[in-house]
């Protein structure tokens, strides 16, 4: 469904809202890694050496708050094991994230 440009409002545009939801340098990367099984904090940080612990924590909390990932704490001995998974909403973004990855591989390599 397309909206006539005379009625277009970027503030309510689904494209703007979606980009805002997953915007930033790291959120799409986090979603991509989680969808491919890199689902623990240490593993995520290992795959993204340029991200600080603070920023990774903030982004994970934000993605959880937005309903794109879930956080599961496994009861175990110290250290605590936390597993991140895509929620149903997060899974619905898999195709989009894969397309972004593929486009970047072709056009930005």
mmCIF file of N, CA and C in Angstrom:
data_model
loop_
_atom_site.group_PDB
_atom_site.id
_atom_site.type_symbol
_atom_site.label_atom_id
_atom_site.label_comp_id
_atom_site.label_asym_id
_atom_site.label_seq_id
_atom_site.Cartn_x
_atom_site.Cartn_y
_atom_site.Cartn_z
ATOM 1 N N UNK A 1 0.845 -1.176 0.000
ATOM 2 C CA UNK A 1 0.000 0.000 0.000
ATOM 3 C C UNK A 1 0.886 1.233 0.000
ATOM 4 N N UNK A 2 0.631 2.122 -0.906
ATOM 5 C CA UNK A 2 1.401 3.350 -0.998
ATOM 6 C C UNK A 2 0.546 4.532 -0.583
ATOM 7 N N UNK A 3 1.179 5.503 0.021
ATOM 8 C CA UNK A 3 0.500 6.725 0.436
ATOM 9 C C UNK A 3 0.858 7.813 -0.565
ATOM 10 N N UNK A 4 -0.129 8.577 -0.976
ATOM 11 C CA UNK A 4 0.142 9.698 -1.887
ATOM 12 C C UNK A 4 1.131 10.644 -1.220
ATOM 13 N N UNK A 5 2.070 11.148 -2.002
ATOM 14 C CA UNK A 5 3.109 12.019 -1.437
ATOM 15 C C UNK A 5 2.530 13.267 -0.777
ATOM 16 N N UNK A 6 1.379 13.700 -1.202
ATOM 17 C CA UNK A 6 0.770 14.875 -0.570
ATOM 18 C C UNK A 6 0.323 14.557 0.849
ATOM 19 N N UNK A 7 0.113 13.268 1.153
ATOM 20 C CA UNK A 7 -0.316 12.837 2.483
ATOM 21 C C UNK A 7 0.832 12.250 3.303
ATOM 22 N N UNK A 8 2.017 12.210 2.724
ATOM 23 C CA UNK A 8 3.153 11.547 3.359
ATOM 24 C C UNK A 8 3.628 12.326 4.580
ATOM 25 N N UNK A 9 3.883 11.579 5.660
ATOM 26 C CA UNK A 9 4.426 12.141 6.891
ATOM 27 C C UNK A 9 5.551 11.210 7.356
ATOM 28 N N UNK A 10 6.782 11.676 7.268
ATOM 29 C CA UNK A 10 7.940 10.838 7.617
ATOM 30 C C UNK A 10 7.883 10.350 9.061
ATOM 31 N N UNK A 11 7.212 11.087 9.925
ATOM 32 C CA UNK A 11 7.124 10.698 11.329
ATOM 33 C C UNK A 11 6.311 9.441 11.565
ATOM 34 N N UNK A 12 5.405 9.133 10.654
ATOM 35 C CA UNK A 12 4.587 7.933 10.799
ATOM 36 C C UNK A 12 4.861 6.905 9.703
ATOM 37 N N UNK A 13 5.821 7.190 8.855
ATOM 38 C CA UNK A 13 6.162 6.305 7.745
ATOM 39 C C UNK A 13 6.735 4.989 8.273
ATOM 40 N N UNK A 14 6.247 3.840 7.785
ATOM 41 C CA UNK A 14 6.782 2.550 8.226
ATOM 42 C C UNK A 14 8.287 2.399 7.965
ATOM 43 N N UNK A 15 8.788 3.000 6.888
ATOM 44 C CA UNK A 15 10.226 2.928 6.602
ATOM 45 C C UNK A 15 10.997 3.662 7.704
ATOM 46 N N UNK A 16 10.562 4.873 8.039
ATOM 47 C CA UNK A 16 11.224 5.649 9.093
ATOM 48 C C UNK A 16 11.177 4.921 10.431
ATOM 49 N N UNK A 17 10.021 4.366 10.747
ATOM 50 C CA UNK A 17 9.868 3.664 12.025
ATOM 51 C C UNK A 17 10.759 2.423 12.096
ATOM 52 N N UNK A 18 10.832 1.685 10.997
ATOM 53 C CA UNK A 18 11.660 0.475 10.974
ATOM 54 C C UNK A 18 13.135 0.832 11.085
ATOM 55 N N UNK A 19 13.575 1.815 10.321
ATOM 56 C CA UNK A 19 14.977 2.242 10.383
ATOM 57 C C UNK A 19 15.309 2.730 11.793
ATOM 58 N N UNK A 20 14.409 3.466 12.396
ATOM 59 C CA UNK A 20 14.630 3.961 13.758
ATOM 60 C C UNK A 20 14.758 2.803 14.748
ATOM 61 N N UNK A 21 13.964 1.767 14.555
ATOM 62 C CA UNK A 21 13.967 0.614 15.449
ATOM 63 C C UNK A 21 15.305 -0.121 15.432
ATOM 64 N N UNK A 22 15.905 -0.255 14.256
ATOM 65 C CA UNK A 22 17.153 -1.025 14.135
ATOM 66 C C UNK A 22 18.343 -0.157 13.758
ATOM 67 N N UNK A 23 18.215 1.148 13.947
ATOM 68 C CA UNK A 23 19.272 2.051 13.505
ATOM 69 C C UNK A 23 20.504 1.990 14.400
ATOM 70 N N UNK A 24 21.562 2.506 13.873
ATOM 71 C CA UNK A 24 22.818 2.550 14.602
ATOM 72 C C UNK A 24 23.834 1.626 13.968
ATOM 73 N N UNK A 25 25.035 1.770 14.418
ATOM 74 C CA UNK A 25 26.144 0.989 13.870
ATOM 75 C C UNK A 25 26.058 -0.480 14.266
ATOM 76 N N UNK A 26 25.518 -0.765 15.457
ATOM 77 C CA UNK A 26 25.640 -2.107 16.005
ATOM 78 C C UNK A 26 24.369 -2.936 16.029
ATOM 79 N N UNK A 27 23.186 -2.331 16.114
ATOM 80 C CA UNK A 27 21.951 -3.109 16.257
ATOM 81 C C UNK A 27 21.737 -4.111 15.119
ATOM 82 N N UNK A 28 21.885 -3.702 13.856
ATOM 83 C CA UNK A 28 21.707 -4.704 12.795
ATOM 84 C C UNK A 28 22.724 -5.840 12.897
ATOM 85 N N UNK A 29 23.942 -5.520 13.308
ATOM 86 C CA UNK A 29 24.986 -6.542 13.460
ATOM 87 C C UNK A 29 24.606 -7.509 14.586
ATOM 88 N N UNK A 30 24.119 -6.975 15.693
ATOM 89 C CA UNK A 30 23.690 -7.815 16.818
ATOM 90 C C UNK A 30 22.577 -8.754 16.370
ATOM 91 N N UNK A 31 21.589 -8.229 15.657
ATOM 92 C CA UNK A 31 20.481 -9.058 15.167
ATOM 93 C C UNK A 31 20.993 -10.130 14.206
ATOM 94 N N UNK A 32 21.912 -9.745 13.329
ATOM 95 C CA UNK A 32 22.484 -10.697 12.369
ATOM 96 C C UNK A 32 23.218 -11.825 13.107
ATOM 97 N N UNK A 33 24.031 -11.458 14.078
ATOM 98 C CA UNK A 33 24.799 -12.469 14.814
ATOM 99 C C UNK A 33 23.887 -13.391 15.625
ATOM 100 N N UNK A 34 22.898 -12.828 16.298
ATOM 101 C CA UNK A 34 21.987 -13.658 17.088
ATOM 102 C C UNK A 34 21.232 -14.622 16.184
ATOM 103 N N UNK A 35 20.821 -14.157 15.007
ATOM 104 C CA UNK A 35 20.082 -15.052 14.110
ATOM 105 C C UNK A 35 20.957 -16.184 13.602
ATOM 106 N N UNK A 36 22.286 -16.018 13.712
ATOM 107 C CA UNK A 36 23.211 -17.062 13.277
ATOM 108 C C UNK A 36 23.873 -17.780 14.454
ATOM 109 N N UNK A 37 23.235 -17.712 15.619
ATOM 110 C CA UNK A 37 23.672 -18.523 16.752
ATOM 111 C C UNK A 37 24.709 -17.910 17.663
ATOM 112 N N UNK A 38 25.146 -16.701 17.385
ATOM 113 C CA UNK A 38 26.071 -16.010 18.294
ATOM 114 C C UNK A 38 25.172 -15.301 19.308
ATOM 115 N N UNK A 39 24.894 -16.001 20.414
ATOM 116 C CA UNK A 39 23.803 -15.552 21.276
ATOM 117 C C UNK A 39 24.169 -15.352 22.745
ATOM 118 N N UNK A 40 25.452 -15.265 23.032
ATOM 119 C CA UNK A 40 25.886 -14.970 24.394
ATOM 120 C C UNK A 40 26.711 -13.700 24.373
ATOM 121 N N UNK A 41 26.688 -12.973 25.488
ATOM 122 C CA UNK A 41 27.337 -11.669 25.561
ATOM 123 C C UNK A 41 28.799 -11.734 25.129
ATOM 124 N N UNK A 42 29.541 -12.667 25.691
ATOM 125 C CA UNK A 42 30.968 -12.780 25.377
ATOM 126 C C UNK A 42 31.219 -13.083 23.912
ATOM 127 N N UNK A 43 30.384 -13.946 23.336
ATOM 128 C CA UNK A 43 30.529 -14.276 21.915
ATOM 129 C C UNK A 43 30.210 -13.073 21.039
ATOM 130 N N UNK A 44 29.156 -12.332 21.412
ATOM 131 C CA UNK A 44 28.804 -11.132 20.653
ATOM 132 C C UNK A 44 29.956 -10.132 20.694
ATOM 133 N N UNK A 45 30.495 -9.909 21.869
ATOM 134 C CA UNK A 45 31.596 -8.959 22.013
ATOM 135 C C UNK A 45 32.831 -9.426 21.240
ATOM 136 N N UNK A 46 33.074 -10.719 21.227
ATOM 137 C CA UNK A 46 34.209 -11.281 20.478
ATOM 138 C C UNK A 46 34.070 -11.036 18.974
ATOM 139 N N UNK A 47 32.851 -11.157 18.466
ATOM 140 C CA UNK A 47 32.606 -10.965 17.029
ATOM 141 C C UNK A 47 32.558 -9.495 16.640
ATOM 142 N N UNK A 48 32.427 -8.603 17.633
ATOM 143 C CA UNK A 48 32.375 -7.159 17.380
ATOM 144 C C UNK A 48 33.438 -6.470 18.232
ATOM 145 N N UNK A 49 34.711 -6.636 17.875
ATOM 146 C CA UNK A 49 35.779 -6.124 18.742
ATOM 147 C C UNK A 49 35.761 -4.606 18.926
ATOM 148 N N UNK A 50 35.089 -3.871 18.083
ATOM 149 C CA UNK A 50 35.060 -2.411 18.213
ATOM 150 C C UNK A 50 34.001 -1.883 19.145
ATOM 151 N N UNK A 51 33.158 -2.757 19.707
ATOM 152 C CA UNK A 51 32.070 -2.304 20.575
ATOM 153 C C UNK A 51 32.493 -2.424 22.038
ATOM 154 N N UNK A 52 32.116 -1.440 22.834
ATOM 155 C CA UNK A 52 32.428 -1.503 24.268
ATOM 156 C C UNK A 52 31.361 -2.333 24.977
ATOM 157 N N UNK A 53 31.707 -2.808 26.156
ATOM 158 C CA UNK A 53 30.743 -3.576 26.966
ATOM 159 C C UNK A 53 29.506 -2.727 27.252
ATOM 160 N N UNK A 54 29.730 -1.461 27.537
ATOM 161 C CA UNK A 54 28.634 -0.551 27.880
ATOM 162 C C UNK A 54 27.657 -0.411 26.710
ATOM 163 N N UNK A 55 28.177 -0.170 25.525
ATOM 164 C CA UNK A 55 27.329 0.017 24.347
ATOM 165 C C UNK A 55 26.621 -1.289 23.996
ATOM 166 N N UNK A 56 27.321 -2.416 24.063
ATOM 167 C CA UNK A 56 26.688 -3.705 23.777
ATOM 168 C C UNK A 56 25.545 -3.952 24.759
ATOM 169 N N UNK A 57 25.779 -3.692 26.029
ATOM 170 C CA UNK A 57 24.739 -3.856 27.042
ATOM 171 C C UNK A 57 23.543 -2.958 26.737
ATOM 172 N N UNK A 58 23.796 -1.693 26.412
ATOM 173 C CA UNK A 58 22.711 -0.748 26.103
ATOM 174 C C UNK A 58 21.897 -1.219 24.897
ATOM 175 N N UNK A 59 22.589 -1.658 23.847
ATOM 176 C CA UNK A 59 21.881 -2.102 22.645
ATOM 177 C C UNK A 59 21.078 -3.381 22.900
ATOM 178 N N UNK A 60 21.642 -4.306 23.637
ATOM 179 C CA UNK A 60 20.905 -5.528 23.967
ATOM 180 C C UNK A 60 19.656 -5.202 24.778
ATOM 181 N N UNK A 61 19.784 -4.318 25.754
ATOM 182 C CA UNK A 61 18.621 -3.912 26.557
ATOM 183 C C UNK A 61 17.580 -3.221 25.690
ATOM 184 N N UNK A 62 18.033 -2.369 24.770
ATOM 185 C CA UNK A 62 17.112 -1.653 23.891
ATOM 186 C C UNK A 62 16.387 -2.621 22.951
ATOM 187 N N UNK A 63 17.127 -3.561 22.366
ATOM 188 C CA UNK A 63 16.500 -4.540 21.472
ATOM 189 C C UNK A 63 15.508 -5.420 22.237
ATOM 190 N N UNK A 64 15.823 -5.713 23.499
ATOM 191 C CA UNK A 64 14.892 -6.487 24.324
ATOM 192 C C UNK A 64 13.643 -5.651 24.629
ATOM 193 N N UNK A 65 13.840 -4.403 24.985
ATOM 194 C CA UNK A 65 12.726 -3.492 25.284
ATOM 195 C C UNK A 65 11.817 -3.328 24.062
ATOM 196 N N UNK A 66 12.409 -3.303 22.872
ATOM 197 C CA UNK A 66 11.650 -3.153 21.641
ATOM 198 C C UNK A 66 10.964 -4.458 21.217
ATOM 199 N N UNK A 67 11.247 -5.531 21.940
ATOM 200 C CA UNK A 67 10.604 -6.802 21.658
ATOM 201 C C UNK A 67 11.224 -7.586 20.513
ATOM 202 N N UNK A 68 12.473 -7.273 20.152
ATOM 203 C CA UNK A 68 13.129 -7.964 19.050
ATOM 204 C C UNK A 68 13.977 -9.149 19.513
ATOM 205 N N UNK A 69 14.450 -9.098 20.754
ATOM 206 C CA UNK A 69 15.202 -10.221 21.318
ATOM 207 C C UNK A 69 14.675 -10.514 22.712
ATOM 208 N N UNK A 70 14.932 -11.733 23.163
ATOM 209 C CA UNK A 70 14.614 -12.095 24.545
ATOM 210 C C UNK A 70 15.922 -12.466 25.232
ATOM 211 N N UNK A 71 15.908 -12.348 26.530
ATOM 212 C CA UNK A 71 17.090 -12.628 27.351
ATOM 213 C C UNK A 71 16.720 -13.729 28.329
ATOM 214 N N UNK A 72 17.481 -14.817 28.306
ATOM 215 C CA UNK A 72 17.226 -15.946 29.201
ATOM 216 C C UNK A 72 18.462 -16.184 30.056
ATOM 217 N N UNK A 73 18.265 -16.165 31.361
ATOM 218 C CA UNK A 73 19.364 -16.423 32.287
ATOM 219 C C UNK A 73 19.305 -17.895 32.667
ATOM 220 N N UNK A 74 20.381 -18.614 32.363
ATOM 221 C CA UNK A 74 20.483 -20.030 32.710
ATOM 222 C C UNK A 74 21.006 -20.143 34.132
ATOM 223 N N UNK A 75 20.329 -20.924 34.924
ATOM 224 C CA UNK A 75 20.768 -21.149 36.295
ATOM 225 C C UNK A 75 21.962 -22.089 36.238
ATOM 226 N N UNK A 76 23.086 -21.581 36.677
ATOM 227 C CA UNK A 76 24.309 -22.375 36.679
ATOM 228 C C UNK A 76 25.271 -21.792 37.692
ATOM 229 N N UNK A 77 26.411 -22.425 37.787
ATOM 230 C CA UNK A 77 27.454 -21.889 38.647
ATOM 231 C C UNK A 77 27.969 -20.598 38.047
ATOM 232 N N UNK A 78 28.674 -19.848 38.853
ATOM 233 C CA UNK A 78 29.260 -18.602 38.390
ATOM 234 C C UNK A 78 30.283 -18.899 37.302
ATOM 235 N N UNK A 79 30.419 -18.223 36.209
ATOM 236 C CA UNK A 79 29.657 -17.032 35.849
ATOM 237 C C UNK A 79 28.283 -17.382 35.286
ATOM 238 N N UNK A 80 27.398 -16.456 35.464
ATOM 239 C CA UNK A 80 26.027 -16.589 34.991
ATOM 240 C C UNK A 80 26.013 -16.693 33.462
ATOM 241 N N UNK A 81 25.160 -17.544 32.924
ATOM 242 C CA UNK A 81 25.051 -17.710 31.481
ATOM 243 C C UNK A 81 23.763 -17.049 31.014
ATOM 244 N N UNK A 82 23.901 -16.108 30.092
ATOM 245 C CA UNK A 82 22.746 -15.407 29.535
ATOM 246 C C UNK A 82 22.703 -15.700 28.042
ATOM 247 N N UNK A 83 21.543 -16.156 27.586
ATOM 248 C CA UNK A 83 21.340 -16.492 26.183
ATOM 249 C C UNK A 83 20.361 -15.493 25.589
ATOM 250 N N UNK A 84 20.703 -14.944 24.439
ATOM 251 C CA UNK A 84 19.815 -14.036 23.717
ATOM 252 C C UNK A 84 19.234 -14.771 22.521
ATOM 253 N N UNK A 85 17.935 -14.564 22.295
ATOM 254 C CA UNK A 85 17.254 -15.178 21.164
ATOM 255 C C UNK A 85 16.379 -14.131 20.480
ATOM 256 N N UNK A 86 16.158 -14.333 19.196
ATOM 257 C CA UNK A 86 15.212 -13.482 18.491
ATOM 258 C C UNK A 86 13.799 -13.848 18.931
ATOM 259 N N UNK A 87 12.987 -12.851 19.164
ATOM 260 C CA UNK A 87 11.571 -13.084 19.434
ATOM 261 C C UNK A 87 10.877 -13.300 18.090
ATOM 262 N N UNK A 88 9.584 -13.520 18.116
ATOM 263 C CA UNK A 88 8.831 -13.661 16.868
ATOM 264 C C UNK A 88 9.001 -12.411 16.005
ATOM 265 N N UNK A 89 8.958 -11.261 16.643
ATOM 266 C CA UNK A 89 9.169 -9.990 15.924
ATOM 267 C C UNK A 89 10.577 -9.924 15.344
ATOM 268 N N UNK A 90 11.555 -10.345 16.127
ATOM 269 C CA UNK A 90 12.938 -10.354 15.657
ATOM 270 C C UNK A 90 13.140 -11.315 14.501
ATOM 271 N N UNK A 91 12.513 -12.488 14.586
ATOM 272 C CA UNK A 91 12.609 -13.473 13.511
ATOM 273 C C UNK A 91 12.032 -12.895 12.225
ATOM 274 N N UNK A 92 10.975 -12.091 12.352
ATOM 275 C CA UNK A 92 10.363 -11.506 11.155
ATOM 276 C C UNK A 92 11.295 -10.523 10.448
ATOM 277 N N UNK A 93 12.356 -10.090 11.112
ATOM 278 C CA UNK A 93 13.354 -9.197 10.500
ATOM 279 C C UNK A 93 14.493 -9.955 9.833
ATOM 280 N N UNK A 94 14.529 -11.269 9.986
ATOM 281 C CA UNK A 94 15.649 -12.064 9.447
ATOM 282 C C UNK A 94 15.879 -11.822 7.963
ATOM 283 N N UNK A 95 14.824 -11.851 7.199
ATOM 284 C CA UNK A 95 14.955 -11.678 5.750
ATOM 285 C C UNK A 95 15.518 -10.292 5.415
ATOM 286 N N UNK A 96 15.026 -9.273 6.107
ATOM 287 C CA UNK A 96 15.519 -7.913 5.884
ATOM 288 C C UNK A 96 17.003 -7.811 6.223
ATOM 289 N N UNK A 97 17.409 -8.335 7.367
ATOM 290 C CA UNK A 97 18.806 -8.287 7.788
ATOM 291 C C UNK A 97 19.681 -9.063 6.803
ATOM 292 N N UNK A 98 19.200 -10.208 6.340
ATOM 293 C CA UNK A 98 19.951 -11.008 5.361
ATOM 294 C C UNK A 98 20.095 -10.246 4.049
ATOM 295 N N UNK A 99 19.041 -9.563 3.619
ATOM 296 C CA UNK A 99 19.118 -8.759 2.393
ATOM 297 C C UNK A 99 20.137 -7.621 2.541
ATOM 298 N N UNK A 100 20.142 -6.990 3.695
ATOM 299 C CA UNK A 100 21.117 -5.915 3.943
ATOM 300 C C UNK A 100 22.535 -6.488 3.878
ATOM 301 N N UNK A 101 22.754 -7.650 4.514
ATOM 302 C CA UNK A 101 24.054 -8.299 4.485
ATOM 303 C C UNK A 101 24.467 -8.617 3.048
ATOM 304 N N UNK A 102 23.568 -9.239 2.305
ATOM 305 C CA UNK A 102 23.863 -9.625 0.922
ATOM 306 C C UNK A 102 24.128 -8.411 0.028
ATOM 307 N N UNK A 103 23.339 -7.355 0.205
ATOM 308 C CA UNK A 103 23.532 -6.136 -0.581
ATOM 309 C C UNK A 103 24.915 -5.556 -0.283
ATOM 310 N N UNK A 104 25.277 -5.492 0.974
ATOM 311 C CA UNK A 104 26.590 -4.975 1.363
ATOM 312 C C UNK A 104 27.728 -5.827 0.824
ATOM 313 N N UNK A 105 27.539 -7.141 0.817
ATOM 314 C CA UNK A 105 28.567 -8.035 0.280
ATOM 315 C C UNK A 105 28.816 -7.790 -1.199
ATOM 316 N N UNK A 106 27.763 -7.505 -1.937
ATOM 317 C CA UNK A 106 27.873 -7.280 -3.380
ATOM 318 C C UNK A 106 28.347 -5.870 -3.716
ATOM 319 N N UNK A 107 27.780 -4.878 -3.045
ATOM 320 C CA UNK A 107 28.012 -3.489 -3.443
ATOM 321 C C UNK A 107 29.083 -2.752 -2.657
ATOM 322 N N UNK A 108 29.501 -3.275 -1.534
ATOM 323 C CA UNK A 108 30.460 -2.542 -0.710
ATOM 324 C C UNK A 108 31.756 -3.287 -0.474
ATOM 325 N N UNK A 109 31.943 -4.411 -1.138
ATOM 326 C CA UNK A 109 33.172 -5.202 -0.940
ATOM 327 C C UNK A 109 34.346 -4.626 -1.671
#
